[in-house]
Coordinates of C-alpha atoms in Angstrom, one line a residue:
M1 CA -0.1 0.0 -0.1
E2 CA 2.7 2.7 0.7
K3 CA 4.6 1.8 -2.0
F4 CA 1.5 2.3 -4.2
E5 CA 0.8 5.9 -2.6
E6 CA 4.7 6.5 -3.5
L7 CA 4.1 5.5 -6.9
I8 CA 1.4 7.7 -7.4
S9 CA 2.8 10.2 -5.3
L10 CA 6.3 10.4 -7.8
E11 CA 3.4 10.7 -11.2
T12 CA 2.2 13.5 -9.6
Q13 CA 5.2 15.6 -8.7
N14 CA 5.9 14.5 -12.5
H15 CA 3.2 15.5 -14.1
I16 CA 3.2 18.8 -12.0
S17 CA 7.2 19.3 -13.2
N18 CA 5.8 18.6 -16.9
F19 CA 3.4 20.9 -16.3
T20 CA 5.3 23.5 -15.0
M21 CA 8.4 23.4 -17.3
C22 CA 5.7 23.7 -20.4
V23 CA 4.1 26.7 -18.7
V24 CA 7.5 27.8 -18.4
D25 CA 8.6 27.8 -21.6
F26 CA 6.0 30.4 -22.7
I27 CA 4.0 32.2 -20.1
N28 CA 6.3 35.4 -20.6
E29 CA 6.8 35.2 -24.3
L30 CA 4.5 38.4 -25.9
D31 CA 5.1 37.4 -29.6
E32 CA 2.8 35.8 -30.9
W33 CA 4.7 33.5 -33.7
E34 CA 7.5 32.9 -31.1
F35 CA 4.2 31.8 -28.1
V36 CA 2.7 29.3 -30.9
D37 CA 6.4 28.2 -31.7
K38 CA 7.4 27.7 -28.3
L39 CA 4.1 26.0 -27.0
A40 CA 4.1 23.4 -30.0
R41 CA 7.8 23.1 -28.6
S42 CA 6.7 22.1 -25.1
I43 CA 3.8 20.2 -25.6
F44 CA 5.3 18.1 -28.0
I45 CA 8.2 17.7 -25.3
H46 CA 6.7 16.8 -22.2
T47 CA 3.6 14.5 -23.9
K48 CA 4.3 11.2 -25.8
S49 CA 2.5 11.7 -28.9
N50 CA 3.1 11.9 -32.2
G51 CA 3.2 15.5 -33.3
V52 CA 1.5 18.1 -32.0
R53 CA -0.2 21.7 -34.1
V54 CA -1.6 24.3 -32.5
M55 CA -2.7 27.4 -33.9
T56 CA -4.3 30.8 -33.2
K57 CA -5.9 32.9 -35.8
N58 CA -2.7 34.8 -37.0
F59 CA -0.2 31.4 -37.1
I60 CA 0.4 27.8 -37.3
K61 CA 3.0 25.5 -36.0
I62 CA 3.7 21.7 -36.4
I63 CA 5.8 19.3 -34.4
G64 CA 6.4 15.7 -35.1
S65 CA 4.0 13.7 -37.4
T66 CA 0.8 14.2 -38.0
I67 CA 0.3 10.7 -38.2
G68 CA -2.5 8.9 -35.1
M69 CA -5.3 10.0 -33.7
P70 CA -6.2 13.5 -33.9
I71 CA -7.3 14.9 -30.2
R72 CA -8.8 18.1 -30.2
F73 CA -8.6 21.0 -27.1
D74 CA -10.1 24.2 -28.5
S75 CA -10.5 27.6 -27.0
E76 CA -12.1 31.0 -28.4
N77 CA -8.4 31.4 -29.7
L78 CA -6.5 28.5 -29.2
R79 CA -6.8 25.1 -31.4
I80 CA -4.4 22.2 -30.2
N81 CA -4.0 19.5 -31.7
I82 CA -2.1 16.1 -30.6
Y83 CA -1.8 13.2 -32.8
V84 CA -1.4 9.6 -30.5
S85 CA -1.0 6.3 -30.9
T86 CA -3.3 5.3 -28.2
L87 CA -5.3 7.4 -25.9
N88 CA -3.1 8.3 -22.7
K89 CA -5.1 9.6 -19.6
D90 CA -2.2 11.2 -18.2
D91 CA -1.5 13.8 -21.6
M92 CA -5.1 14.5 -22.1
N93 CA -4.7 15.9 -18.4
F94 CA -1.8 17.5 -18.7
I95 CA -2.8 18.9 -22.4
Y96 CA -5.9 20.0 -21.1
S97 CA -4.3 21.9 -18.2
V98 CA -1.5 23.1 -20.4
S99 CA -4.3 25.0 -23.4
V100 CA -6.4 26.7 -20.6
S101 CA -3.0 28.2 -19.7
A102 CA -2.1 28.9 -22.9
E103 CA -5.5 30.4 -23.6
L104 CA -5.3 33.1 -20.4
H105 CA -1.6 33.7 -21.3
Y106 CA -2.7 34.5 -25.6
R107 CA -5.3 37.1 -24.0
N108 CA -2.3 38.7 -22.3
I109 CA -0.5 38.7 -25.6
Q110 CA -3.4 40.4 -27.4
K111 CA -3.7 43.1 -24.9
H112 CA 0.6 43.5 -24.7
I113 CA -0.4 43.8 -29.2
E114 CA -3.7 46.7 -28.0
V115 CA -1.7 48.8 -26.1
L116 CA 1.7 48.8 -28.7
N117 CA -0.7 49.5 -31.8
S118 CA -2.5 52.3 -29.5
A119 CA 1.3 53.6 -29.2
L120 CA 2.3 53.2 -33.0
Y121 CA -0.4 53.7 -34.6
D122 CA -3.3 57.0 -34.4
S123 CA -6.4 55.6 -33.9
L124 CA -8.4 57.6 -36.3
T125 CA -6.5 57.1 -39.2
G126 CA -4.1 54.0 -38.8
V127 CA -1.1 55.6 -39.9
Y128 CA 1.7 56.5 -37.0
T129 CA 1.1 58.5 -34.6
R130 CA 3.8 61.9 -33.8
S131 CA 6.0 60.2 -31.3
A132 CA 6.5 57.2 -33.1
G133 CA 6.9 57.9 -36.2
M134 CA 9.1 60.5 -36.2
K135 CA 11.6 58.4 -34.8
L136 CA 11.0 55.9 -37.7
I137 CA 11.6 59.0 -40.1
E138 CA 14.5 60.4 -38.0
S139 CA 15.8 56.5 -38.3
A140 CA 15.8 56.9 -42.0
F141 CA 16.8 60.3 -42.5
E142 CA 19.8 59.3 -40.9
S143 CA 20.4 56.6 -43.1
V144 CA 19.8 58.3 -46.2
K145 CA 22.5 61.2 -44.9
R146 CA 24.5 57.8 -44.9
T147 CA 24.1 56.3 -47.2
G148 CA 23.8 59.0 -50.3
R149 CA 20.6 57.5 -51.7
K150 CA 17.8 59.7 -52.5
A151 CA 14.8 60.2 -50.6
Y152 CA 11.9 62.9 -49.9
L153 CA 9.9 64.9 -47.6
I154 CA 6.6 65.6 -47.9
F155 CA 4.1 67.9 -45.9
F156 CA 0.7 67.3 -46.3
D157 CA -2.6 69.7 -45.3
I158 CA -6.2 68.9 -46.2
D159 CA -7.4 71.8 -47.6
D160 CA -10.4 73.3 -45.5
L161 CA -11.2 70.8 -43.1
K162 CA -12.6 73.1 -40.3
M163 CA -15.2 74.2 -42.8
V164 CA -16.1 70.7 -43.9
N165 CA -16.0 70.3 -39.7
D166 CA -17.9 73.8 -39.4
K167 CA -20.9 72.6 -41.9
Y168 CA -20.6 69.6 -41.5
G169 CA -19.7 68.5 -38.3
H170 CA -16.6 66.6 -37.0
L171 CA -17.9 63.1 -37.7
K172 CA -17.6 63.9 -41.6
G173 CA -14.0 65.9 -40.6
D174 CA -13.2 62.3 -39.2
E175 CA -14.2 60.4 -42.5
T176 CA -12.4 63.4 -44.4
L177 CA -9.3 62.4 -42.4
Q178 CA -9.3 58.8 -43.0
K179 CA -10.4 59.2 -46.8
F180 CA -6.6 60.4 -47.2
A181 CA -4.8 58.5 -45.1
L182 CA -6.1 55.1 -46.3
T183 CA -5.4 56.5 -50.1
C184 CA -1.9 57.5 -49.1
L185 CA -1.3 54.0 -47.4
K186 CA -2.9 52.2 -50.6
N187 CA -0.6 54.0 -52.9
I188 CA 2.9 54.1 -50.9
R189 CA 5.7 51.0 -50.2
K190 CA 6.2 49.1 -47.0
T191 CA 9.1 51.4 -46.8
D192 CA 7.4 54.5 -46.6
I193 CA 6.4 56.1 -43.1
L194 CA 3.3 58.4 -43.1
V195 CA 2.7 60.3 -40.1
R196 CA -0.4 61.8 -38.7
Y197 CA 2.0 65.2 -37.2
G198 CA -1.2 66.7 -36.6
G199 CA -4.8 67.1 -36.8
D200 CA -4.7 67.4 -40.2
E201 CA -1.2 67.8 -41.3
F202 CA 0.6 64.2 -42.6
I203 CA 4.6 64.0 -42.9
L204 CA 5.8 61.3 -45.6
F205 CA 8.9 60.2 -45.7
I206 CA 9.3 58.3 -49.0
D207 CA 12.7 56.2 -49.8
S208 CA 11.8 56.7 -53.9
E209 CA 13.8 58.1 -57.3
N210 CA 10.7 59.8 -58.5
P211 CA 8.3 61.2 -55.7
N212 CA 5.8 63.5 -57.8
A213 CA 5.0 60.8 -59.1
L214 CA 3.9 58.9 -55.8
I215 CA 2.1 62.6 -55.3
E216 CA 0.0 62.0 -58.5
R217 CA -1.4 58.9 -57.7
I218 CA -2.8 60.1 -54.9
K219 CA -4.6 63.4 -56.6
N220 CA -6.1 61.3 -58.8
S221 CA -7.4 58.0 -56.4
C222 CA -8.4 60.8 -53.6
E223 CA -11.6 62.7 -53.7
V224 CA -10.0 65.0 -50.6
E225 CA -7.8 68.4 -51.9
F226 CA -4.3 68.9 -50.0
S227 CA -1.9 70.9 -50.2
Y228 CA 1.8 69.6 -50.1
G229 CA 5.6 70.5 -49.6
I230 CA 8.0 68.4 -50.9
A231 CA 12.2 68.1 -50.4
Q232 CA 14.9 65.9 -51.1
I233 CA 16.8 65.3 -48.1
N234 CA 20.6 66.1 -48.1
N235 CA 23.5 66.4 -46.0
E236 CA 23.4 70.0 -45.7
K237 CA 19.9 70.1 -43.3
T238 CA 19.3 68.8 -40.2
L239 CA 15.3 66.8 -40.2
S240 CA 14.1 70.2 -38.0
E241 CA 15.0 72.4 -41.0
V242 CA 13.8 69.7 -43.8
I243 CA 10.2 69.8 -42.3
E244 CA 10.7 73.4 -42.0
S245 CA 11.2 74.3 -45.8
V246 CA 8.7 71.4 -46.6
D247 CA 6.3 73.4 -44.3
Y248 CA 6.4 76.7 -45.7
L249 CA 6.4 75.2 -49.3
M250 CA 3.0 73.7 -48.1
Y251 CA 1.5 76.4 -47.1
S252 CA 2.6 78.4 -49.9
M253 CA 0.9 75.9 -52.1
K254 CA -2.0 76.7 -49.8
A255 CA -1.6 80.4 -50.2
Q256 CA -1.7 80.2 -53.7
K257 CA -4.8 78.3 -53.7
K258 CA -6.6 80.8 -51.7
K259 CA -5.5 83.8 -54.5
E260 CA -6.4 81.5 -57.1
K261 CA -10.3 80.5 -55.9
V262 CA -10.6 84.8 -54.4
R263 CA -9.9 85.5 -58.4
L264 CA -12.6 83.1 -59.7
D265 CA -14.9 83.8 -57.7

């Protein structure tokens, strides 16, 4: 009887030990892909399964073979399949416990991503916030100066947004901002950086030989009227000086438009 109790105690200790090691493998991981990878590998190591398949809405990881009887452990955000030759009650209980912990941690990852995205991206337009985006532009600006490749900075300002807000309401104004930002995002490349600099002001870093072609594409596909200033990045000016110059060019264009409108009226 005592040997039997010792055996049960030992099995329980092994189960707890394996569970702890498995959870430790993924519990501190906040990158979703790394989490999925570590979870799949850990389950495979600590069970007698032929293979393991872990899937979230964004990633999938398969370790080992998918030959055998598939056993599913599904939760709100996670789907775990293990492939076994024979059913093993201890492994089933083990994976069930792990899947519960994994689901809870995955929710932490989602919250972490939400917080990170709120710091990186403007909630209204989906482009970079000023604080995050300008850091990226500063880094790109210095890279351009080191390599000598061609790159440009463009300062955009939406025309008459205040009039839109006053006449149609701020919801219409927000829609105008969203339309402009979405059009830009559809036309720029992944290496370009679009930042919401102010209320209706955007700064775009474009790593290109022909920025005017991009501006024309935006004009042709966007129903929102805007003014802009554009300048090439070089070694003679700091980032602040380039921003000041494109800001001046943008306001010059805006002033010219107002003069032409008065003349036509």
